[in-house]
XYZ file of C-alpha atoms in Angstrom:
659
model
C -64.482 -0.099 46.401
C -61.337 -0.450 48.166
C -58.797 1.905 49.142
C -56.022 1.695 47.216
C -53.426 1.728 49.521
C -55.553 -0.753 51.544
C -54.699 -3.326 49.054
C -51.617 -6.054 49.938
C -50.503 -7.237 46.408
C -47.192 -9.129 47.690
C -49.352 -12.215 48.329
C -50.817 -13.331 45.213
C -48.525 -11.727 42.868
C -45.508 -13.363 44.648
C -47.808 -16.776 44.131
C -48.180 -16.209 40.387
C -45.058 -15.751 39.948
C -43.642 -18.746 41.540
C -45.982 -20.198 39.688
C -46.377 -19.027 35.705
C -43.135 -17.076 35.652
C -39.871 -18.559 36.850
C -36.332 -18.492 35.430
C -37.363 -15.604 33.381
C -36.459 -11.439 33.206
C -40.444 -9.190 35.211
C -39.776 -6.001 34.337
C -42.138 -4.683 37.723
C -43.472 -1.169 37.365
C -44.124 -0.430 40.768
C -47.040 0.679 42.506
C -46.793 4.390 44.053
C -49.586 3.359 46.409
C -50.876 -0.226 47.995
C -48.420 -2.541 49.966
C -46.250 -5.325 47.152
C -43.350 -6.225 47.423
C -41.044 -9.228 46.396
C -39.377 -12.088 48.354
C -37.140 -13.150 48.357
C -37.721 -16.681 46.413
C -38.621 -14.162 43.528
C -36.196 -12.556 43.688
C -34.156 -15.374 43.026
C -35.630 -17.167 40.682
C -35.923 -14.801 38.543
C -34.060 -11.191 36.786
C -35.682 -8.313 38.137
C -35.949 -4.429 36.182
C -37.306 -1.813 38.335
C -39.215 0.963 36.650
C -40.020 3.722 38.748
C -42.374 5.866 36.765
C -42.326 9.061 38.759
C -38.571 8.974 38.810
C -37.789 7.840 35.416
C -35.598 11.031 34.368
C -33.625 10.453 37.887
C -33.042 6.747 36.799
C -31.331 7.213 33.475
C -28.822 8.743 34.449
C -27.773 4.718 36.493
C -28.048 3.336 33.638
C -25.370 1.202 31.727
C -27.132 1.877 28.667
C -26.074 5.432 26.481
C -29.691 6.168 26.810
C -29.060 9.707 25.147
C -27.913 8.198 21.854
C -31.200 5.940 21.678
C -33.196 9.167 22.078
C -30.684 11.090 19.124
C -32.115 7.379 17.223
C -35.788 7.636 17.617
C -35.318 11.266 16.952
C -33.326 10.799 13.822
C -35.859 8.324 12.657
C -38.896 10.214 13.180
C -40.196 8.071 15.797
C -42.388 9.384 18.476
C -41.221 8.182 22.019
C -41.883 9.789 25.795
C -39.093 8.552 29.162
C -41.153 4.901 29.632
C -40.824 4.318 25.853
C -36.727 4.508 26.281
C -37.150 2.723 29.866
C -39.136 -0.186 28.284
C -37.112 -0.432 24.755
C -33.565 -0.657 26.847
C -34.939 -3.179 29.399
C -36.083 -5.280 25.906
C -33.001 -4.690 24.187
C -30.530 -5.102 27.106
C -32.128 -6.709 29.556
C -34.719 -9.274 27.222
C -37.529 -8.555 29.477
C -40.170 -10.909 28.788
C -42.911 -10.166 31.442
C -44.408 -7.330 32.572
C -45.958 -6.585 36.062
C -48.173 -3.338 36.328
C -50.355 -1.657 38.927
C -52.887 0.974 38.737
C -53.323 3.904 37.127
C -49.902 2.607 35.258
C -51.842 0.539 33.207
C -52.660 3.065 30.000
C -49.361 4.512 30.164
C -47.489 1.334 30.287
C -49.720 -0.258 26.884
C -48.902 2.560 24.629
C -45.479 2.660 25.377
C -44.714 -1.032 25.464
C -46.646 -1.352 22.116
C -43.768 1.665 20.499
C -40.646 0.112 22.656
C -41.467 -3.672 21.420
C -40.817 -2.376 17.966
C -38.325 -0.336 18.224
C -35.947 -2.830 19.948
C -33.856 -4.684 17.868
C -34.216 -7.660 19.866
C -37.696 -9.397 20.562
C -39.582 -11.800 22.644
C -42.192 -14.737 21.767
C -43.650 -15.143 24.769
C -44.582 -12.303 26.289
C -46.239 -11.919 29.329
C -48.534 -9.363 30.971
C -49.888 -9.158 34.479
C -52.568 -6.128 34.952
C -53.174 -5.774 39.034
C -55.877 -3.015 39.441
C -58.874 -2.300 41.416
C -60.359 -0.229 38.996
C -62.762 -1.215 36.022
C -61.091 -3.058 33.463
C -63.586 -1.704 31.034
C -61.530 1.267 30.980
C -58.460 -0.484 29.631
C -59.822 -2.415 27.068
C -61.849 0.089 25.387
C -58.725 2.199 25.402
C -56.567 -0.165 24.218
C -58.228 -2.764 22.721
C -56.220 -3.760 19.882
C -53.415 -4.637 22.501
C -56.062 -7.010 24.058
C -56.889 -8.383 21.157
C -53.237 -9.711 19.886
C -51.801 -10.803 22.948
C -52.223 -14.375 24.134
C -50.900 -13.883 27.385
C -52.786 -11.175 29.875
C -53.730 -11.544 32.963
C -55.544 -8.860 35.206
C -55.166 -9.164 39.010
C -59.003 -7.395 40.047
C -59.495 -6.470 43.649
C -63.080 -6.760 45.092
C -64.445 -3.568 45.807
C -66.148 -5.317 49.096
C -63.307 -7.422 50.254
C -59.292 -6.364 49.169
C -58.347 -10.442 50.464
C -60.353 -11.410 47.274
C -58.632 -10.883 44.443
C -60.679 -12.393 40.912
C -58.891 -13.285 38.133
C -59.496 -13.002 34.374
C -58.352 -12.991 30.759
C -58.772 -11.780 27.617
C -60.941 -13.843 24.956
C -58.115 -13.978 22.188
C -59.451 -16.391 20.095
C -62.624 -17.372 17.781
C -64.283 -16.094 15.262
C -65.386 -12.691 15.510
C -62.177 -10.375 16.915
C -64.406 -7.358 18.289
C -65.407 -10.094 21.030
C -61.018 -11.222 21.105
C -60.669 -8.316 23.836
C -63.560 -8.875 26.022
C -62.316 -10.909 29.381
C -62.924 -13.904 30.644
C -63.476 -15.094 34.275
C -60.232 -17.887 35.298
C -60.153 -17.914 39.100
C -60.859 -16.336 42.268
C -58.117 -15.856 45.368
C -58.502 -15.797 48.883
C -55.223 -14.166 50.681
C -56.669 -15.564 53.782
C -55.816 -18.998 53.288
C -53.490 -18.765 49.921
C -55.291 -20.571 47.896
C -57.380 -20.029 44.670
C -60.843 -20.977 44.418
C -61.019 -23.256 41.150
C -57.339 -23.788 40.708
C -57.378 -23.459 36.960
C -54.681 -22.351 34.955
C -54.222 -18.812 34.913
C -51.858 -18.781 31.263
C -54.439 -21.634 29.509
C -52.767 -22.273 26.665
C -55.355 -19.984 23.923
C -53.538 -20.759 20.480
C -54.161 -24.630 20.542
C -57.547 -23.779 19.419
C -57.933 -20.702 17.505
C -61.888 -21.122 17.369
C -61.935 -19.578 13.985
C -60.001 -16.736 14.537
C -58.910 -14.684 11.162
C -55.553 -14.395 10.508
C -54.790 -11.585 7.927
C -52.045 -12.325 5.025
C -50.748 -8.858 2.696
C -49.453 -10.265 -0.327
C -49.756 -10.069 -4.221
C -50.525 -12.555 -6.986
C -46.781 -13.992 -7.861
C -47.102 -17.808 -9.044
C -46.277 -20.208 -7.718
C -45.051 -18.671 -3.788
C -49.172 -17.060 -3.979
C -51.628 -17.806 -6.183
C -55.326 -15.921 -6.030
C -58.213 -17.021 -8.348
C -61.116 -14.860 -7.687
C -64.236 -17.659 -7.866
C -67.452 -17.821 -6.497
C -67.075 -21.297 -6.157
C -64.764 -23.660 -3.966
C -63.155 -20.908 -2.677
C -60.852 -20.980 1.347
C -60.725 -17.489 1.330
C -61.533 -14.067 1.624
C -60.209 -10.323 0.037
C -60.788 -8.066 2.612
C -60.316 -5.096 -0.216
C -63.850 -5.899 -1.311
C -65.136 -4.768 1.657
C -67.910 -7.285 2.207
C -68.952 -8.011 -1.790
C -69.115 -11.491 -3.164
C -66.495 -10.665 -4.934
C -63.784 -10.667 -2.286
C -64.647 -15.109 -2.449
C -61.225 -16.906 -3.117
C -59.044 -19.143 -3.394
C -55.793 -18.645 -2.695
C -52.908 -21.537 -2.971
C -48.932 -21.586 -3.418
C -46.218 -22.597 -2.146
C -45.685 -20.711 0.860
C -49.550 -19.968 1.058
C -49.684 -23.709 1.953
C -47.936 -23.332 5.182
C -50.248 -20.881 6.872
C -53.452 -22.932 5.286
C -52.104 -25.959 7.176
C -50.964 -24.270 10.293
C -54.333 -23.141 10.374
C -56.099 -26.275 9.337
C -53.773 -27.259 12.764
C -54.728 -24.576 14.534
C -58.531 -23.728 13.602
C -57.839 -20.373 12.536
C -59.112 -18.797 9.736
C -57.494 -17.075 6.360
C -58.017 -13.745 5.320
C -55.934 -12.034 2.578
C -56.024 -8.682 1.939
C -54.595 -6.897 -1.059
C -55.927 -3.333 -0.667
C -52.256 -2.484 -1.207
C -49.948 -5.591 -1.964
C -49.505 -4.468 -5.126
C -45.687 -5.184 -4.802
C -43.337 -6.662 -1.733
C -42.938 -3.101 -0.751
C -41.026 -1.711 2.238
C -40.480 -0.359 5.875
C -39.203 3.037 6.581
C -36.804 4.096 9.601
C -39.936 5.806 10.410
C -41.978 2.475 11.016
C -44.366 3.755 8.140
C -44.415 1.681 5.095
C -46.086 0.780 1.434
C -47.093 -2.354 -0.032
C -46.958 -5.609 1.306
C -44.584 -5.183 4.166
C -46.521 -1.655 5.114
C -49.360 -3.334 6.472
C -47.851 -5.933 8.480
C -46.108 -2.650 9.600
C -49.077 -0.364 10.300
C -51.306 -3.351 10.946
C -53.682 -4.261 8.635
C -52.265 -7.465 8.133
C -50.380 -9.749 10.677
C -48.373 -11.625 7.977
C -46.991 -11.167 4.579
C -45.641 -14.277 2.429
C -44.370 -14.479 -1.251
C -40.960 -14.363 -2.047
C -40.225 -12.254 0.921
C -35.714 -12.352 1.419
C -34.737 -12.809 4.428
C -33.511 -8.571 4.221
C -31.874 -7.432 7.834
C -33.342 -4.091 7.390
C -36.928 -5.053 7.299
C -36.047 -7.814 9.920
C -34.768 -4.338 12.281
C -38.343 -3.361 11.643
C -40.281 -6.092 11.848
C -40.431 -10.083 13.153
C -39.597 -12.455 10.720
C -39.945 -16.944 10.412
C -37.346 -19.322 9.973
C -36.896 -19.515 6.141
C -39.685 -20.943 3.555
C -37.960 -21.807 0.656
C -34.024 -21.061 -0.585
C -34.414 -19.799 -4.252
C -32.142 -18.689 -6.317
C -32.316 -15.188 -8.774
C -30.782 -15.759 -12.013
C -31.774 -13.942 -15.383
C -32.476 -15.169 -19.317
C -30.168 -13.645 -21.110
C -30.205 -13.547 -25.100
C -28.985 -17.042 -26.829
C -25.840 -17.109 -28.344
C -26.096 -15.599 -31.653
C -24.832 -16.640 -35.209
C -21.038 -16.159 -35.687
C -20.352 -15.306 -39.103
C -17.713 -12.462 -39.274
C -14.482 -11.611 -40.948
C -12.507 -13.507 -38.348
C -14.411 -16.953 -40.132
C -11.119 -17.761 -41.904
C -9.120 -17.788 -38.631
C -10.896 -19.907 -36.960
C -10.336 -23.458 -37.966
C -6.760 -22.937 -36.200
C -6.396 -21.912 -32.647
C -4.065 -19.635 -32.150
C -1.016 -21.237 -31.067
C -1.450 -23.399 -33.902
C -1.635 -20.340 -36.432
C 1.593 -19.644 -34.818
C 2.905 -22.555 -35.308
C 2.768 -22.755 -39.311
C 3.997 -18.784 -39.163
C 7.036 -19.980 -37.383
C 6.831 -23.187 -40.099
C 6.645 -20.751 -43.316
C 9.394 -18.519 -42.041
C 11.427 -20.910 -41.851
C 10.611 -22.619 -45.359
C 11.328 -18.967 -47.032
C 14.863 -18.886 -45.039
C 15.144 -22.357 -45.704
C 14.654 -21.673 -49.769
C 16.288 -18.418 -50.017
C 19.597 -20.218 -48.693
C 19.279 -23.060 -51.056
C 18.622 -21.007 -54.034
C 21.721 -18.734 -53.095
C 23.805 -21.452 -52.756
C 22.069 -23.141 -56.523
C 23.450 -19.839 -57.746
C 26.994 -19.801 -56.737
C 27.660 -23.695 -58.004
C 25.207 -24.244 -60.559
C 24.673 -21.091 -62.960
C 26.571 -18.287 -64.639
C 24.241 -15.764 -63.092
C 25.622 -13.533 -60.200
C 22.166 -13.143 -58.510
C 22.028 -10.527 -55.466
C 20.754 -11.930 -51.661
C 17.913 -9.373 -52.237
C 16.406 -11.928 -55.401
C 17.427 -14.997 -53.612
C 14.976 -13.318 -51.031
C 12.426 -12.420 -52.886
C 12.546 -15.944 -54.740
C 12.043 -17.780 -51.417
C 9.104 -15.622 -50.152
C 6.825 -16.298 -53.920
C 7.748 -19.782 -53.753
C 6.874 -19.928 -50.120
C 3.180 -18.451 -50.457
C 2.977 -20.704 -53.742
C 3.577 -23.649 -52.259
C 1.080 -22.821 -49.191
C -1.913 -22.623 -51.995
C -0.594 -25.225 -53.637
C 1.024 -24.026 -56.561
C 5.110 -24.439 -58.008
C 7.494 -22.663 -59.159
C 7.568 -22.378 -63.143
C 11.449 -21.555 -63.461
C 14.017 -24.616 -63.806
C 15.622 -26.164 -61.023
C 19.206 -27.329 -61.482
C 20.185 -28.629 -58.047
C 18.971 -31.856 -56.419
C 18.644 -30.300 -53.397
C 16.194 -27.555 -54.437
C 14.242 -30.339 -55.711
C 14.049 -31.697 -52.723
C 13.847 -28.901 -50.375
C 10.829 -28.037 -52.770
C 8.876 -31.690 -52.455
C 9.092 -31.705 -48.652
C 7.876 -28.052 -48.724
C 4.906 -29.136 -51.368
C 3.906 -32.158 -49.237
C 3.982 -30.671 -45.394
C 2.238 -26.876 -47.470
C -0.175 -30.276 -48.659
C -0.945 -31.736 -45.221
C -1.727 -28.138 -44.013
C -3.988 -26.879 -46.026
C -5.557 -29.960 -45.913
C -6.138 -29.782 -42.528
C -7.537 -26.362 -42.924
C -9.879 -27.377 -45.232
C -11.528 -29.391 -43.143
C -11.298 -27.344 -40.117
C -13.129 -24.679 -42.207
C -15.699 -27.067 -44.012
C -17.047 -28.375 -40.493
C -17.582 -25.030 -39.589
C -19.582 -23.417 -42.687
C -21.762 -26.621 -42.119
C -22.708 -26.801 -38.522
C -22.866 -23.742 -37.369
C -20.743 -21.887 -35.051
C -22.595 -19.404 -31.681
C -21.001 -16.804 -29.805
C -20.729 -16.651 -26.226
C -24.171 -16.224 -23.882
C -23.755 -13.746 -21.162
C -25.066 -17.065 -18.829
C -22.441 -15.668 -16.182
C -21.930 -13.447 -14.091
C -18.476 -13.010 -14.772
C -19.888 -12.625 -18.597
C -22.955 -10.623 -17.466
C -20.143 -7.715 -16.406
C -17.822 -8.135 -19.300
C -20.657 -8.088 -22.380
C -22.314 -4.951 -20.064
C -25.650 -6.434 -20.563
C -28.884 -4.916 -19.682
C -31.129 -6.323 -16.790
C -34.377 -5.478 -15.937
C -36.582 -6.243 -12.954
C -40.100 -4.683 -11.673
C -38.971 -4.006 -8.520
C -36.022 -2.604 -6.384
C -37.116 -5.838 -4.480
C -35.268 -7.526 -6.562
C -31.480 -6.368 -5.746
C -31.987 -4.901 -2.683
C -30.256 -8.195 -0.831
C -27.445 -7.349 -3.183
C -26.999 -3.946 -3.116
C -24.689 -3.573 -0.483
C -22.447 -5.702 -1.337
C -18.736 -6.105 -1.486
C -18.618 -8.033 -4.162
C -17.017 -6.481 -7.366
C -18.922 -8.486 -9.958
C -21.979 -7.461 -8.300
C -21.457 -4.310 -8.038
C -20.319 -4.291 -11.430
C -23.900 -5.375 -13.133
C -25.938 -3.482 -10.738
C -24.693 -0.211 -12.946
C -26.518 -2.131 -15.890
C -29.568 -2.967 -13.444
C -32.741 -0.985 -14.780
C -36.175 -0.827 -13.047
C -39.528 -0.701 -15.677
C -42.825 -1.799 -15.766
C -44.488 -5.069 -16.627
C -45.800 -3.639 -19.767
C -42.235 -1.987 -20.664
C -40.209 -5.590 -20.154
C -42.874 -7.641 -21.853
C -42.105 -4.739 -24.994
C -38.342 -5.233 -24.088
C -39.213 -9.197 -24.769
C -41.259 -9.860 -27.415
C -38.581 -7.568 -29.182
C -35.680 -9.478 -28.463
C -33.791 -6.925 -27.359
C -30.139 -7.495 -25.517
C -31.916 -7.585 -22.145
C -31.301 -10.029 -19.247
C -35.089 -10.686 -17.319
C -34.993 -11.925 -13.801
C -36.614 -15.053 -12.412
C -36.617 -16.943 -9.521
C -35.047 -20.811 -9.191
C -36.602 -22.729 -7.152
C -35.359 -25.934 -5.454
C -37.053 -28.581 -6.403
C -36.330 -27.590 -10.816
C -39.200 -24.916 -11.492
C -39.207 -21.286 -12.264
C -41.134 -18.829 -10.763
C -41.519 -16.417 -13.939
C -43.196 -12.927 -14.634
C -45.985 -12.995 -16.563
C -44.456 -10.279 -18.516
C -42.494 -13.334 -20.256
C -44.503 -15.487 -23.039
C -43.784 -18.569 -24.313
C -42.178 -16.550 -28.030
C -39.921 -14.308 -25.937
C -38.312 -16.991 -23.927
C -37.825 -18.827 -27.479
C -34.810 -16.445 -28.047
C -33.478 -16.552 -24.714
C -31.550 -18.492 -22.299
C -31.267 -19.142 -19.141
C -27.933 -17.898 -16.870
C -25.627 -21.123 -15.787
C -25.584 -19.394 -12.445
C -27.317 -17.639 -10.033
C -27.008 -14.095 -9.374
C -27.349 -15.020 -5.507
C -29.077 -16.897 -3.677
C -31.569 -16.138 -0.905
C -34.009 -17.847 1.513
C -37.573 -16.603 1.987
C -39.146 -16.180 4.903
C -42.775 -14.984 6.007
C -42.366 -10.880 7.704
C -44.770 -10.370 10.599
C -45.640 -7.918 13.150
C -43.409 -7.819 15.893
C -44.820 -9.975 18.911
C -47.476 -11.875 16.416
C -48.959 -14.160 19.023
C -48.609 -17.224 16.269
C -44.692 -17.160 15.485
C -43.515 -19.688 17.460
C -45.679 -22.248 16.070
C -45.903 -21.241 12.631
C -41.893 -21.821 12.931
C -42.546 -25.553 14.699
C -45.118 -26.365 11.251
C -41.724 -25.443 9.456
C -39.222 -27.355 11.028
C -41.046 -30.454 10.382
C -42.333 -29.234 6.940
C -39.123 -29.369 5.516
C -37.842 -32.559 7.386
C -41.492 -34.469 6.185
C -40.372 -32.955 2.373
C -43.748 -31.054 1.906
C -42.089 -28.442 0.451
C -41.154 -30.343 -2.475
C -45.017 -32.201 -2.337
C -46.179 -28.473 -3.318
C -43.846 -27.282 -5.044
C -44.688 -29.749 -7.744
C -47.993 -29.448 -6.566
C -48.670 -26.065 -6.945
C -46.450 -25.132 -10.514
C -48.738 -28.400 -11.585
C -52.099 -27.418 -10.734
C -51.398 -22.987 -11.162
C -48.814 -22.013 -14.291
C -48.073 -22.759 -17.805
C -45.829 -26.146 -17.360
C -44.727 -25.737 -21.292
C -42.769 -22.304 -19.903
C -41.293 -24.339 -17.487
C -40.087 -26.972 -20.125
C -39.173 -24.213 -22.480
C -36.585 -22.320 -19.320
C -35.408 -26.290 -18.541
C -34.901 -26.536 -22.106
C -33.274 -22.771 -22.644
C -29.967 -23.626 -21.303
C -29.104 -25.290 -24.759
C -31.106 -22.611 -26.011
C -29.855 -20.976 -29.236
C -31.438 -18.341 -31.766
C -30.882 -20.767 -34.988
C -31.974 -24.477 -35.092
C -28.871 -26.383 -34.203
C -27.782 -28.587 -37.222
C -26.336 -28.145 -40.613
C -27.553 -25.054 -42.039
C -27.450 -23.387 -45.872
C -24.718 -21.236 -46.527
C -25.648 -17.565 -47.372
C -23.146 -15.067 -48.079
C -23.400 -14.116 -44.329
C -20.465 -17.529 -44.164
C -18.087 -15.655 -46.831
C -17.737 -12.511 -45.570
C -13.826 -13.579 -43.693
C -13.461 -15.606 -47.007
C -14.133 -12.163 -48.805
C -12.580 -9.924 -47.294
C -8.980 -11.369 -48.018
C -9.779 -11.680 -51.194
C -11.116 -7.745 -51.017
C -6.922 -6.900 -49.200
C -6.045 -8.725 -52.089
C -7.552 -7.399 -55.460
C -6.351 -3.579 -52.865
C -3.261 -4.426 -52.970
C -2.777 -5.960 -56.635
C -4.851 -2.961 -57.507
C -1.977 -0.817 -55.641
C 0.949 -2.375 -56.989
C -0.796 -1.998 -60.525
C -0.613 1.527 -60.203
C 2.817 1.684 -58.702
C 4.408 -0.514 -61.989
C 1.728 1.924 -63.940
C 3.399 5.178 -62.491
C 6.530 3.811 -62.178
C 6.562 2.993 -65.957
C 5.603 6.477 -66.792
C 8.155 8.163 -64.808
C 10.662 6.058 -66.663
C 9.736 6.547 -70.157
C 9.792 10.350 -69.185
C 13.263 10.376 -67.843
C 14.582 7.912 -70.782
C 12.908 11.083 -73.392
C 14.760 13.788 -71.432
C 18.107 11.668 -71.729
C 17.333 11.556 -75.132
C 16.664 15.159 -75.684
C 19.836 16.375 -73.417
C 21.813 13.557 -75.501
C 20.643 14.847 -78.955
C 21.163 18.587 -78.465
C 25.398 17.629 -77.285
C-alpha cells in the first residue's frame, strides 16, 4: 500500500470536478496528509467551502453565522451533534453545499455527521454528489455505513492503487436492484492514469442509476384511508406486500388509491417495486423536534419507510423535519352537520309577516285607534246629549279597533256619517290584512318550514356546534390561524375514537363530523359514518379550510426529483381526475357518495305537505292561553272589586242608620 503522503490527489480530483461538478457549491474536507490543491479553473467555476477537521473549533469564530445559537437549538431540541455536524449544517443551510469531497480517515466521521446535518438543515438538495478519496480498503466504510451507501445514488470512490500511486480505480455503489442488501456493494467504473491524465474506459463516473432501478424496493408507510390509500389483503391479483407480516403469505396485498396510483405509476416507469409497511401506520402521526415520531410520519423519520401518502397535508412543521413532494390533491376539510329541524314553536303565528310588515301593521292599528277615538269624541259633542270623557272615547277606539281587526263590529248605534265611513274603511282594511295573514299562515302550516343548519363556518360558531374527528391531523393546519372564526370553532372541536364517533352518528346527536371534499366531486369519508346516519345530516355549503396534500419523504430521498416531475405531467394530463373517479368507483360505497352529494338539500323530515299536529298550533294555543289568563285575571279583579263595593255600601248604610 502506498504511503498516504506520496499520493497526489490534485490531478484526478480537479479533472472529476471540471467534468461533472460545474457551477455548484462543493464542501471540501481537506486532507491532513497527501498532496492536494484546487486549480484556479475549479475555483472560478465552483463555490468552495473549506472545512479543516482538526481546526473546527477555532474556525467557528470566523463564521458569519451564529453557530452558538445553532448549538443551543440542537440542545433545546434534544439533537445529537458534534463540531463537524454543526459545520456541515451551517454549510448546507447557508452556503447550499450539494457536493462533498472527503479524504481518507475523514470519510466515516463525515458520513455520520452528514446524515444528521442533512436532517437538521432547513435547506435541502435533491442532487447531492459525494467523492470519497482513499487508499484504504473501501469495504471498511461500507460495512460501518451500509445504509448510506444503499440510499445515495451519486457516490464515487477514488481508490489509489496499492502498487502504483499514479493509477486510481474509480468505483460506485450499485444502488439499484431487487435486493437492497446488495445495493451498497461497489461496482468498478473506470481507471485513471495520472501519467497521461486519461481514463482507461471513458465511462460516466456518475451514471444515471435511477432511470432503471432494476426492481429496487420503494417502501411506503400508510394506512387504509379511502380513496387516497386503499389496502386489500388478497392472495391473488396482489401488486405489493406488507412488510408488517414478515415473510407470511398473509402480507400479500393489493394497493390502490388516488395518491398510491402516482407511486405505482412512477415504479412502472423507473422499474421499481412498491412495498408497504403498516406495522406502525395506524394514523397520520407526527415528527417531533428531536426527529423521533409516531405512526406513518414517524416511520419515515426513523427510516423504516421512504415515503408516506394518504391525505398528508403540507404541514409546515413536518416540512422542517422531513422532505415533501409537490402537491398531489387539492382537498377541502368540511363537516357533516345536523340537518335543519322542522320549526314548530310559539313564534309560528308571527312568521307569515316579516318584522317590518308587523311594524307597519302596528302603526296602522295605532292610527286607526287614534282616528276612532277622535271621531267618537266629536260625535258625542254634535250628535249626542251625553257628556262623554276623553277616557271613554279612547277605550271605545281601542275596543273597536281590536274588534274590527278580528272581523267583529261594535253593537252600538252610530249617528254620524263620518263615523260610518271611517268604520267601513277600517273594516275593509282589516279584512284585507287578515286575509293576507290567513293565507300566509295556511301556507306555513301546510308546507313545513325548517330551521337554520350550521352549514357555514359562521353558523357553526353562532350555533356553538360541537364537531368531532379521530385525529389531531384534521385541525393541525388551522391551529395557528389568526382567523377569529376558525379559533372560535376550534373551542368546540373534540377527538374521539372511531367507535365513539360511530355511536354519536347513529344516535343522531347534534355533532358535526369531519370529512374531505375531493376536487372532482367526491368525498373522503370514514367508515364510522353509515348510510343511515348520513340520512339525518347534511354537508356544509363551504369548507372549513382547504389544503394541498403531498407525499412526505425522508431527507435526501433520491427519487424525489423524478416523483415531482411525474406529478407535473400527472396533473397536466388529467390523470388526477381519471384516477379519482376510477378509485372511488372501484373501492368506495357509491350510495354514500350520492347521499353526501344530495345532502345539501337534506332535512330531517321529507319535504312536502304534512299532516298537521298539535305542535303546529303551539303558538296559537299560547295566544289563546294568554287571552284566557288575562280574561281570568280581569274576572277575578271584577269579583274582588264588586265584593269590595258591596262591603263599602253596607258600611255606609250602617253609618246612616245609626245617625
